[in-house]
mmCIF file of C-alpha atoms in Angstrom:
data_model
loop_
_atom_site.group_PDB
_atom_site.id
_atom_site.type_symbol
_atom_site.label_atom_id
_atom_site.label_comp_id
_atom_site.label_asym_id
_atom_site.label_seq_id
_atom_site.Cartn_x
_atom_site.Cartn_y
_atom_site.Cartn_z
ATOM 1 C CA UNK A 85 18.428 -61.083 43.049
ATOM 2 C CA UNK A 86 19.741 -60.401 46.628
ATOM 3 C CA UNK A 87 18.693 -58.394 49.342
ATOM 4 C CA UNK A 88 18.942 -54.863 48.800
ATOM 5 C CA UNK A 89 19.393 -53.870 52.251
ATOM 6 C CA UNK A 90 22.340 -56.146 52.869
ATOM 7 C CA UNK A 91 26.203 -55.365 52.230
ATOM 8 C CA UNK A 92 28.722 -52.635 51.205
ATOM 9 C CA UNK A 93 26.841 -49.549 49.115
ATOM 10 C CA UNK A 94 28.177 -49.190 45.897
ATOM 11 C CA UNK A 95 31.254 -51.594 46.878
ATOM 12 C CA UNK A 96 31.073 -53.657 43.620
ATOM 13 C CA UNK A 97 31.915 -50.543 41.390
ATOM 14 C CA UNK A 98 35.092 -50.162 42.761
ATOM 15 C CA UNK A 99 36.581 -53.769 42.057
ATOM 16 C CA UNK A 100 36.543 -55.677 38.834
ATOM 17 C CA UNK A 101 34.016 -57.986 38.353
ATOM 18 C CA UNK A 102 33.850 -61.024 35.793
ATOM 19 C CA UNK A 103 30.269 -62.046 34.707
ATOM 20 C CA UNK A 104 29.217 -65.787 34.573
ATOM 21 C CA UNK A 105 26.691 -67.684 32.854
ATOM 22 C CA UNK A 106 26.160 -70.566 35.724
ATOM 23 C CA UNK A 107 27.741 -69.921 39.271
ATOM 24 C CA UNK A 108 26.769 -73.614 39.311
ATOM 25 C CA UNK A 109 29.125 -74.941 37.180
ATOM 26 C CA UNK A 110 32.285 -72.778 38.691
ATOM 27 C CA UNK A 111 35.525 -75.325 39.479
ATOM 28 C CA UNK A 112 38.535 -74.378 41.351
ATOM 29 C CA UNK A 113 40.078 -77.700 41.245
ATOM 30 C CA UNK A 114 38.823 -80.188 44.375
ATOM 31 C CA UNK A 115 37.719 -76.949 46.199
ATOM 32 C CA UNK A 116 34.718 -77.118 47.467
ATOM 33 C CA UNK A 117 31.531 -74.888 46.712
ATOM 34 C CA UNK A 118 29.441 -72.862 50.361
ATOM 35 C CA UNK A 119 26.691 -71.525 49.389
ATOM 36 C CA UNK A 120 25.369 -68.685 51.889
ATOM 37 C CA UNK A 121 21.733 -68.931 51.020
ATOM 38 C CA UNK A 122 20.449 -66.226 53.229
ATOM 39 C CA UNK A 123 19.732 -64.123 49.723
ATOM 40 C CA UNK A 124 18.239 -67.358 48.214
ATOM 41 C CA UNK A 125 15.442 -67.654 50.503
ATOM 42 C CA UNK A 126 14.812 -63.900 51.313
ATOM 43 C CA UNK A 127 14.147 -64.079 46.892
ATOM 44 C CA UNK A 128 11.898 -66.826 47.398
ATOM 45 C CA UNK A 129 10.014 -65.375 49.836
ATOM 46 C CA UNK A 130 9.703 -61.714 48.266
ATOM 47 C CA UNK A 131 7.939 -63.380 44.919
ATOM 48 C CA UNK A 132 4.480 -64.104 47.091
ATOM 49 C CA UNK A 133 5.037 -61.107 49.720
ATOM 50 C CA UNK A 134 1.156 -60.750 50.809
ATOM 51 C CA UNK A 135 1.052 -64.663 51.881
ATOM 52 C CA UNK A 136 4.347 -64.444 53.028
ATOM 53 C CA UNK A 137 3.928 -61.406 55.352
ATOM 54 C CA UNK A 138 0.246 -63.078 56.832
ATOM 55 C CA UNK A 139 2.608 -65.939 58.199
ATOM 56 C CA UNK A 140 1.816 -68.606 54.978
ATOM 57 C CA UNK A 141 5.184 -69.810 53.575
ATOM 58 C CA UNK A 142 4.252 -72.161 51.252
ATOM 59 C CA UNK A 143 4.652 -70.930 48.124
ATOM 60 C CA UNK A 144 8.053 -69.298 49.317
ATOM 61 C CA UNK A 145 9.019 -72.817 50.143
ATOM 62 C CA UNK A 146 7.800 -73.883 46.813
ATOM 63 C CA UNK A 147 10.207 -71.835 44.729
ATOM 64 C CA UNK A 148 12.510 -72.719 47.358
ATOM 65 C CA UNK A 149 12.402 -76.534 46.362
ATOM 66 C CA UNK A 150 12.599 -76.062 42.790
ATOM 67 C CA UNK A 151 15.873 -74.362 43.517
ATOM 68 C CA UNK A 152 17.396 -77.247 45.270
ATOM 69 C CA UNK A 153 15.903 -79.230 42.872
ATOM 70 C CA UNK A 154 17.128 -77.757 39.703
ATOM 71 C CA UNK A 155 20.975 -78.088 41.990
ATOM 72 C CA UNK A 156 20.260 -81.693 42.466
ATOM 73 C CA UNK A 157 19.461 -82.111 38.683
ATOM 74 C CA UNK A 158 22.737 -80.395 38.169
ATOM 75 C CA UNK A 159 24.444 -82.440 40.583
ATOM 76 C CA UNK A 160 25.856 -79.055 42.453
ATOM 77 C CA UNK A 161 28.074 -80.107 44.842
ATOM 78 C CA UNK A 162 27.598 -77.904 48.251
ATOM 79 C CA UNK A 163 27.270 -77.295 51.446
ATOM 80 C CA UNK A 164 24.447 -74.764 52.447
ATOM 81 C CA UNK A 165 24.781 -72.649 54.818
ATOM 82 C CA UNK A 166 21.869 -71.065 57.058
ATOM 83 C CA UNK A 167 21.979 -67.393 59.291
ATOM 84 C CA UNK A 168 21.563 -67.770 62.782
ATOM 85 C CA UNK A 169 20.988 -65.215 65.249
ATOM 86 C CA UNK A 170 22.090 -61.454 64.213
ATOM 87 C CA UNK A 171 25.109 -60.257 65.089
ATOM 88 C CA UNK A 172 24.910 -57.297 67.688
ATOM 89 C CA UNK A 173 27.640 -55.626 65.698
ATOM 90 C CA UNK A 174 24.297 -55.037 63.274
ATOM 91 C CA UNK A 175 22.401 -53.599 65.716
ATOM 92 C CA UNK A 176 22.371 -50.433 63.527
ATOM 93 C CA UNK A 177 21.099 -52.061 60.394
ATOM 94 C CA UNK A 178 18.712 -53.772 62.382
ATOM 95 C CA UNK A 179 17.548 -50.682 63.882
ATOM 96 C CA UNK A 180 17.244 -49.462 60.091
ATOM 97 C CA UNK A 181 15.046 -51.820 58.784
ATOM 98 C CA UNK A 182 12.382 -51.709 61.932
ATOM 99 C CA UNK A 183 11.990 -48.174 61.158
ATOM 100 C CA UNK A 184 11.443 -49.006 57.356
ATOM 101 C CA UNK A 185 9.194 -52.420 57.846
ATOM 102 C CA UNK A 186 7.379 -50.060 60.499
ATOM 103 C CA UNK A 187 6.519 -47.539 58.137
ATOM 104 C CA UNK A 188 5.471 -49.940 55.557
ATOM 105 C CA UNK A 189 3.343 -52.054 57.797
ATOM 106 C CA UNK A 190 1.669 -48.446 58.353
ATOM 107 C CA UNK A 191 1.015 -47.827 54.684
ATOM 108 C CA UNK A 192 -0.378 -51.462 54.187
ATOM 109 C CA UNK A 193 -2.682 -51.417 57.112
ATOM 110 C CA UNK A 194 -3.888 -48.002 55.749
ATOM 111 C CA UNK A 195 -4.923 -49.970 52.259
ATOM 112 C CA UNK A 196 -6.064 -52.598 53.844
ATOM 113 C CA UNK A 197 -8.349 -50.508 56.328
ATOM 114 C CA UNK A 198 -10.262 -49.156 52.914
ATOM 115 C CA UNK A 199 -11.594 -51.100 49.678
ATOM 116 C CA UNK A 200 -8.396 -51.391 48.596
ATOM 117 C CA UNK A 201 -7.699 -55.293 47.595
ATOM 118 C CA UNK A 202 -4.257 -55.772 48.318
ATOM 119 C CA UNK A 203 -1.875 -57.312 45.841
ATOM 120 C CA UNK A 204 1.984 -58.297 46.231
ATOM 121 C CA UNK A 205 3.321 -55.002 44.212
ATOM 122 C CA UNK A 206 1.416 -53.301 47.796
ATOM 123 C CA UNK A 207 3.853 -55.133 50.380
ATOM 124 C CA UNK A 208 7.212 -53.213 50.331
ATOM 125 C CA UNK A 209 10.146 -55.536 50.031
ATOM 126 C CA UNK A 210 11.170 -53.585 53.721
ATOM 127 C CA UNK A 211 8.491 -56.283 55.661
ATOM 128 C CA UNK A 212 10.048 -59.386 53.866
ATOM 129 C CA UNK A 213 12.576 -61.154 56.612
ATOM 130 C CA UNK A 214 14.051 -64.822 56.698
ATOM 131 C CA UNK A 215 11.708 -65.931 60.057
ATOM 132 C CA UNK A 216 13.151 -68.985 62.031
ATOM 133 C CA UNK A 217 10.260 -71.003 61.068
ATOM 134 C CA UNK A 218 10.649 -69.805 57.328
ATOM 135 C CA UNK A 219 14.294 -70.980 57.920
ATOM 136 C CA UNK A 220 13.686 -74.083 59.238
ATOM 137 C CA UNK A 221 11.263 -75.311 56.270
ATOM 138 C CA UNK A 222 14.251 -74.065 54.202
ATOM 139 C CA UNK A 223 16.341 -76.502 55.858
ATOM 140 C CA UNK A 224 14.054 -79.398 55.741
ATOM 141 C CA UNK A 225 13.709 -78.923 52.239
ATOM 142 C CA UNK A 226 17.068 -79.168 51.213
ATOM 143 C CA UNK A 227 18.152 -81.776 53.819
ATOM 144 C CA UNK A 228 15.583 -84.085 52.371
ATOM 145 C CA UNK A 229 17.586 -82.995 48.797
ATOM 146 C CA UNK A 230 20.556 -84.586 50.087
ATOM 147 C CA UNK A 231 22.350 -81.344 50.694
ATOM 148 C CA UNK A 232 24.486 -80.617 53.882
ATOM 149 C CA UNK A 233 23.123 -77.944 55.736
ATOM 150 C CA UNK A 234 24.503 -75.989 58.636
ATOM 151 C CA UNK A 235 23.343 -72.765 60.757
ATOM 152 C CA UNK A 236 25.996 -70.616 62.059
ATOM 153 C CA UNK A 237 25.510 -69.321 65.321
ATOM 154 C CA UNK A 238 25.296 -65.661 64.086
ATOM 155 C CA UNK A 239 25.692 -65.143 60.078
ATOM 156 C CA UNK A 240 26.910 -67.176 57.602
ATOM 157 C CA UNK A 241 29.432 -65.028 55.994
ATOM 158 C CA UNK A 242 32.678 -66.115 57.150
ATOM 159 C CA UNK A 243 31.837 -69.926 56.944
ATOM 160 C CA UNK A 244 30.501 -69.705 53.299
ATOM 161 C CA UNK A 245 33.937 -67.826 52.740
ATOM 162 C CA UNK A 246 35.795 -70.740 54.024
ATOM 163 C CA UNK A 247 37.681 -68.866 56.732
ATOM 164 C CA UNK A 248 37.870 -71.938 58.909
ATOM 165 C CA UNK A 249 39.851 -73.754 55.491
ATOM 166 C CA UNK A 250 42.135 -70.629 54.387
ATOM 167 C CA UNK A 251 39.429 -69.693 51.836
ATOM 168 C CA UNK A 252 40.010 -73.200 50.055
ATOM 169 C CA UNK A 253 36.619 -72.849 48.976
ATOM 170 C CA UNK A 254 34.253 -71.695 46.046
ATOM 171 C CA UNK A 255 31.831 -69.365 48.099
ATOM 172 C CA UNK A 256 28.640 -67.970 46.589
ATOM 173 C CA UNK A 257 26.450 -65.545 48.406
ATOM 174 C CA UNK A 258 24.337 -62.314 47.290
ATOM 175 C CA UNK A 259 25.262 -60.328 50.374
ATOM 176 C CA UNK A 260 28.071 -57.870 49.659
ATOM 177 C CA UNK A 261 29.506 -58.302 52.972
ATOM 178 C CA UNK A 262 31.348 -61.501 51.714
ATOM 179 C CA UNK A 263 33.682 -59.156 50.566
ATOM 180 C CA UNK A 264 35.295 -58.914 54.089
ATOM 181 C CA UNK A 265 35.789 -62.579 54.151
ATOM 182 C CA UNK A 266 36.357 -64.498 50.583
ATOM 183 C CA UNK A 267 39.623 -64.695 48.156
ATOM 184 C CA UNK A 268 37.024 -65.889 45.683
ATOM 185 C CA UNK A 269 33.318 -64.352 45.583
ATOM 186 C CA UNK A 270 30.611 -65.165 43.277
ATOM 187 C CA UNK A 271 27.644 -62.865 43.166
ATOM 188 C CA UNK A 272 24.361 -64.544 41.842
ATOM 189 C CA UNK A 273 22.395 -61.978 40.018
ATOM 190 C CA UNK A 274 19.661 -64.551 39.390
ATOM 191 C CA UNK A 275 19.842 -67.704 41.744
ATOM 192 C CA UNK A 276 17.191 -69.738 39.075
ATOM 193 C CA UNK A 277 19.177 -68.894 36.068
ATOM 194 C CA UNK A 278 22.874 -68.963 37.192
ATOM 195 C CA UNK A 279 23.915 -65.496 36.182
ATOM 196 C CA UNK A 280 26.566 -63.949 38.460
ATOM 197 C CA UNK A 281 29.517 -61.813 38.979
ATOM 198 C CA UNK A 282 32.713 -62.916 40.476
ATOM 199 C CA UNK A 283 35.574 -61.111 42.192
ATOM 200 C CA UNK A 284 38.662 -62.797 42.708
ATOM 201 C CA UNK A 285 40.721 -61.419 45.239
ATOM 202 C CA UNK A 286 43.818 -63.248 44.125
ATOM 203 C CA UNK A 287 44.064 -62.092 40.468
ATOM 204 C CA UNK A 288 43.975 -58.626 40.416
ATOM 205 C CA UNK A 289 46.584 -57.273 37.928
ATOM 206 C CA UNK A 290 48.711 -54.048 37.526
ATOM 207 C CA UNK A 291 45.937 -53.412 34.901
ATOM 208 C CA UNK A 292 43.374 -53.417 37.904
ATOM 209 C CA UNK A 293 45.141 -51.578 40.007
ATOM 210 C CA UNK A 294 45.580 -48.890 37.554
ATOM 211 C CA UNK A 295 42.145 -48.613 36.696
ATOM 212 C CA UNK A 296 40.476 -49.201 40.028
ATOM 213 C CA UNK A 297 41.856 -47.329 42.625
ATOM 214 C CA UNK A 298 40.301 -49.805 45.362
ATOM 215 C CA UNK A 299 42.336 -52.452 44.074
ATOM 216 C CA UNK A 300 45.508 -50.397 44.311
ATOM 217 C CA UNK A 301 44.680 -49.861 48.028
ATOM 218 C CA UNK A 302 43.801 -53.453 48.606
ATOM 219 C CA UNK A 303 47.045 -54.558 47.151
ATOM 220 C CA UNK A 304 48.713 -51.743 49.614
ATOM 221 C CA UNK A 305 46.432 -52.287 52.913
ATOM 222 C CA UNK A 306 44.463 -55.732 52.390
ATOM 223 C CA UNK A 307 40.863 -55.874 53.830
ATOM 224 C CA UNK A 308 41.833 -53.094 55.417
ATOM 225 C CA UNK A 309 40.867 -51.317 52.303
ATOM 226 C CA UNK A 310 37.541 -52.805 52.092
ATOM 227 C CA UNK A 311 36.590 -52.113 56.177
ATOM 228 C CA UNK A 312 37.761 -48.816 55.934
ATOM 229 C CA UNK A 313 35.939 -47.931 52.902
ATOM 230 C CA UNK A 314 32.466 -49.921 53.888
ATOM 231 C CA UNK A 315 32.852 -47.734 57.239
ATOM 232 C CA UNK A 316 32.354 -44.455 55.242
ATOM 233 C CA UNK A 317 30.678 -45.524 52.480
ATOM 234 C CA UNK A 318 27.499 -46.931 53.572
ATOM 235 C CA UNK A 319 27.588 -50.587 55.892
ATOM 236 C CA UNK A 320 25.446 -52.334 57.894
ATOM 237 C CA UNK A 321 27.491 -51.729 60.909
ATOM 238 C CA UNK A 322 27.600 -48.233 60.687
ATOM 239 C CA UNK A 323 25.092 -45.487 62.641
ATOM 240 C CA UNK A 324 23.342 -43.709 60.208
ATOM 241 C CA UNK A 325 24.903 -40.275 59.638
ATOM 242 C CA UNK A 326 28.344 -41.195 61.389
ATOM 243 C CA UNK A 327 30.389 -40.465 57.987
ATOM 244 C CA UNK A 328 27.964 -38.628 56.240
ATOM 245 C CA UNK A 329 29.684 -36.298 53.612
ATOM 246 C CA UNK A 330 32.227 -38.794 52.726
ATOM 247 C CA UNK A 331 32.266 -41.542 50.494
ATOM 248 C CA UNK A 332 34.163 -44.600 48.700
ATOM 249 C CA UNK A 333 36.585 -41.992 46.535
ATOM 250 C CA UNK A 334 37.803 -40.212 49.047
ATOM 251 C CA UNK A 335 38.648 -42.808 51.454
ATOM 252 C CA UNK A 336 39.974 -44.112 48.748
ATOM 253 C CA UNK A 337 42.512 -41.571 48.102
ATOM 254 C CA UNK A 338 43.412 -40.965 51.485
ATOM 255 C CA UNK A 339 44.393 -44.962 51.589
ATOM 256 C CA UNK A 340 46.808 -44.755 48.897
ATOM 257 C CA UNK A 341 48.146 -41.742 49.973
ATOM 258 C CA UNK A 342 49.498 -43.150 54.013
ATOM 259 C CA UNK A 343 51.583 -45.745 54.663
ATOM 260 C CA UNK A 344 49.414 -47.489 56.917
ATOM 261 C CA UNK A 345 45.958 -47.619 57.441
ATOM 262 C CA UNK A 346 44.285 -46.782 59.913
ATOM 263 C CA UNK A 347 41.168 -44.709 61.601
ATOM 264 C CA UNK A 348 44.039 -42.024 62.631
ATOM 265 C CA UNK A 349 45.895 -41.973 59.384
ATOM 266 C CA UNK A 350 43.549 -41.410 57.652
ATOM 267 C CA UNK A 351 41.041 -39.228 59.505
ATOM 268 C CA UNK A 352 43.917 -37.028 59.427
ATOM 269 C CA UNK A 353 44.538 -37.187 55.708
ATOM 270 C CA UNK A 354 40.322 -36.452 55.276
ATOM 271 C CA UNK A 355 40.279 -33.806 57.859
ATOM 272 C CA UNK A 356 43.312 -31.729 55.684
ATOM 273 C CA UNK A 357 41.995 -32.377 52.331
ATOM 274 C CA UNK A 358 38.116 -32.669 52.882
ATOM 275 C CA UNK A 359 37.465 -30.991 56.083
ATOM 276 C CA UNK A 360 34.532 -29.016 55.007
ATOM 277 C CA UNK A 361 32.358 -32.281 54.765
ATOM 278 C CA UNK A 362 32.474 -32.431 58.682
ATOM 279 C CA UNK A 363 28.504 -31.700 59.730
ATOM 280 C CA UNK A 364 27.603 -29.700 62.856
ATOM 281 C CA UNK A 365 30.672 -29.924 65.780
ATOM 282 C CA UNK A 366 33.702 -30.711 64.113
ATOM 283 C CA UNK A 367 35.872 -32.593 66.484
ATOM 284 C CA UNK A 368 32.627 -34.722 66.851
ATOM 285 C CA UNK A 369 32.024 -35.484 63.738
ATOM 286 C CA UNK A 370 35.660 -36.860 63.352
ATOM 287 C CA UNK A 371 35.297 -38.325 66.377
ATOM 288 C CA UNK A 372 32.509 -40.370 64.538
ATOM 289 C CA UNK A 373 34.047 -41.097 61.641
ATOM 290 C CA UNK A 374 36.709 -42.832 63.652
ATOM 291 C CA UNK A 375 34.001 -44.762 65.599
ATOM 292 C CA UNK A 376 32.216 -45.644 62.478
ATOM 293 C CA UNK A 377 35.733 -47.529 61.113
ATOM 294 C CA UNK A 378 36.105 -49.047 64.360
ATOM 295 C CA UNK A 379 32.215 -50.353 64.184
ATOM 296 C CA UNK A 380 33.543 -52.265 61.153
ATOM 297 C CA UNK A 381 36.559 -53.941 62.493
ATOM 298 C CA UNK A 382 35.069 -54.657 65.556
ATOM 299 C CA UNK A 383 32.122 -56.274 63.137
#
């Protein structure tokens, strides 16, 4: 139940995840819940694609308000909080998904062009985007809930992950980016029914790190671990075909394996042990793995 395109490829493998029956109900204490809702209303939106795409949002808005309606019932204490403009640091992914909404806005004018009566199960997922207006219906829904909203001026990552508060917060989002921000992430893998997956940052044990390399590098390097990984293993930030060859394992090696991490260290540790991955020119290539880890931390 999130957006596919969004986040970290393959990111929630590599760390160990706890599964939940109702992200709702999840207490830390007086720590208070962010919700990043992006996900939320992108799911609401894809269950009626064919209106949705033709500019009608109100049956996305619909299953939008029995959402905040079943929270109200539950009494879910939380602020909600909106995407803004993109970032320009996702220029890349941006320029990713016009080139797959174009080609699916090609296939369904080719239906539609014949007899062909369109149905939703005809309007790829690729064409569904959270549109300002959509958004602001969103908000006027839930304000009119009683729930606090606020719209970051780019995304809503780092606010639902309580950076502003030391992470003193319970954050909840579907988009695997959170993973650069929050101590304490919970995954919704349905939004209606409260299943979801949780990684806490702050409990990983020696167990953990035995068993999943990632944490062992975490617990060496810190986020660094997870920006340095996302950079070669498939993120939003990245230019296609920057690291291509290379992948969460053996970034992951070459992070336990130096002292400090960083797009030298360990370029230099993949060029010696995986060198043969390297695609056309090979100082190039390097040189492009280095600017694809330096994408993500400027990101």
């Amino acid at each position: 139940c999130r957006r596919e395109t969004m986040g970290i490829t393959e990111l929630r493998k590599h760390l160990p995840t706890k599964k939940v029956q109702d992200y709702t109900q999840l207490k830390r204490g007086v720590v208070p819940m962010r919700i990043d809702v992006a996900s939320a209303i992108w799911r609401c939106a894809s269950w009626n694609r064919l209106s949705y795409i033709d500019g009608d949002y109100a049956l996305a808005w619909a299953h939008w308000q029995r959402l905040v309606l079943q929270w109200k019932m539950m009494k879910v204490d939380a602020t909600l909080a909106f995407d803004g403009k993109d970032s320009a640091h996702k220029n890349p992914e941006r320029e990713r998904r016009d080139e797959k909404a174009a080609a699916a806005k090609a296939l369904i004018d080719a239906k539609a062009s014949g007899d062909t009566v369109l149905t939703d199960e005809d309007v790829p997922t690729a064409l569904i985007r959270n549109q300002p207006l959509y958004i602001a219906g969103c908000i006027k829904i839930a304000s009119a809930a009683g729930f606090k909203c606020i719209v970051l001026p780019t995304e809503a990552d780092a606010y639902a992950a309580g950076v502003d508060c030391s992470g003193s917060v319970v954050s909840v989002s579907g988009d695997g980016d959170m993973a650069f921000w929050s101590q304490f992430w919970v995954c919704p893998r349905d939004w209606h029914t409260g299943s979801a997956t949780v990684v806490d940052f702050g409990s990983f044990t020696e167990g953990d790190e035995r068993d999943y390399p990632l944490v062992a590098a975490y617990k060496k390097h810190g986020k660094k671990a997870i920006i340095y990984g996302a950079a070669v293993a498939g993120c939003d930030f990245v230019t296609r075909g920057l690291s291509h060859g290379l992948g969460w394992s053996k970034v992951i090696e070459a992070m336990n394996a130096v002292e400090e991490a960083n797009p030298e260290s360990l370029v230099s540790f993949l060029k010696e042990h995986y060198g043969s991955v390297a695609t056309g020119d090979e100082d190039q290539y390097w040189q492009g793995v280095v600017g694809a880890m330096e994408a993500v931390e400027a990101g």
